[in-house]
């Protein structure tokens, strides 16, 4: 893999992060995970806006324009000879030494990682959703950032193990359904779509937001709120979303099979999603 590291394209084994970078020392950094289809970064503007909002909140100076960030991604894709890919763009606080700072991070670091992705499976393979014992920790700021502070997720992944067919499910301290380890959660009961509220402390995924927009376009009734696990286990169908895997059906929750492995609303939204990818410019 060739990595874009602070303006240079270098082999992964030669890419370096400073030992005094606050992304390394304190987790001061944000990242966006994106999917590239035929040289197009899907929902780039939405990812960029979320990134900028997070940088502003963390007082990390955005020293790159939107076009410069886009050029950095495209240069990395070309260097790796990829036209369909997973992209991770990371911006850290930069080299600020040992000790927290009380001022703006004026010299952030930028890294871009890319790797190939498998073609979208048709029909998609369902996943098992398993509740983890560790609760979803509350957001450290006013809302959850897509930040380098990933210990909660890492502990949950250690608990569920490496099986790609299994996704861990976070509940809040109060027992409400929150989100998957690397996904947002949706389910259907009596023809209505449900998803946890951002009040649970979930990451408001770009794909999550796009799916809700698609639901509006399809005139599907939906509700976000605080829901106990029993609401999810009683669902007729359920699915997960993230930017790389798109819409993934769920076939069981905590060992209980759902009524439908790949239900009609999941199919309708997945078809609409695939259509939006095809039409995206």
PDB file of C-alpha atoms in Angstrom, residues 126-128 157 161-167 245:
ATOM      1  CA  UNK A 126     -26.565 -11.445   6.171  1.00  0.00           C
ATOM      2  CA  UNK A 127     -24.816 -10.847   9.488  1.00  0.00           C
ATOM      3  CA  UNK A 128     -25.432 -11.960  13.043  1.00  0.00           C
ATOM      4  CA  UNK A 157     -14.381  -6.197  18.715  1.00  0.00           C
ATOM      5  CA  UNK A 161     -13.977 -11.925  17.773  1.00  0.00           C
ATOM      6  CA  UNK A 162     -12.789 -11.792  14.160  1.00  0.00           C
ATOM      7  CA  UNK A 163     -15.679 -13.576  12.385  1.00  0.00           C
ATOM      8  CA  UNK A 164     -16.774 -11.202   9.562  1.00  0.00           C
ATOM      9  CA  UNK A 165     -20.302 -12.635   9.743  1.00  0.00           C
ATOM     10  CA  UNK A 166     -20.738 -11.219  13.262  1.00  0.00           C
ATOM     11  CA  UNK A 167     -21.222  -7.572  14.207  1.00  0.00           C
ATOM     12  CA  UNK A 245     -20.475  -2.226   3.116  1.00  0.00           C
TER      13      UNK A 245
END
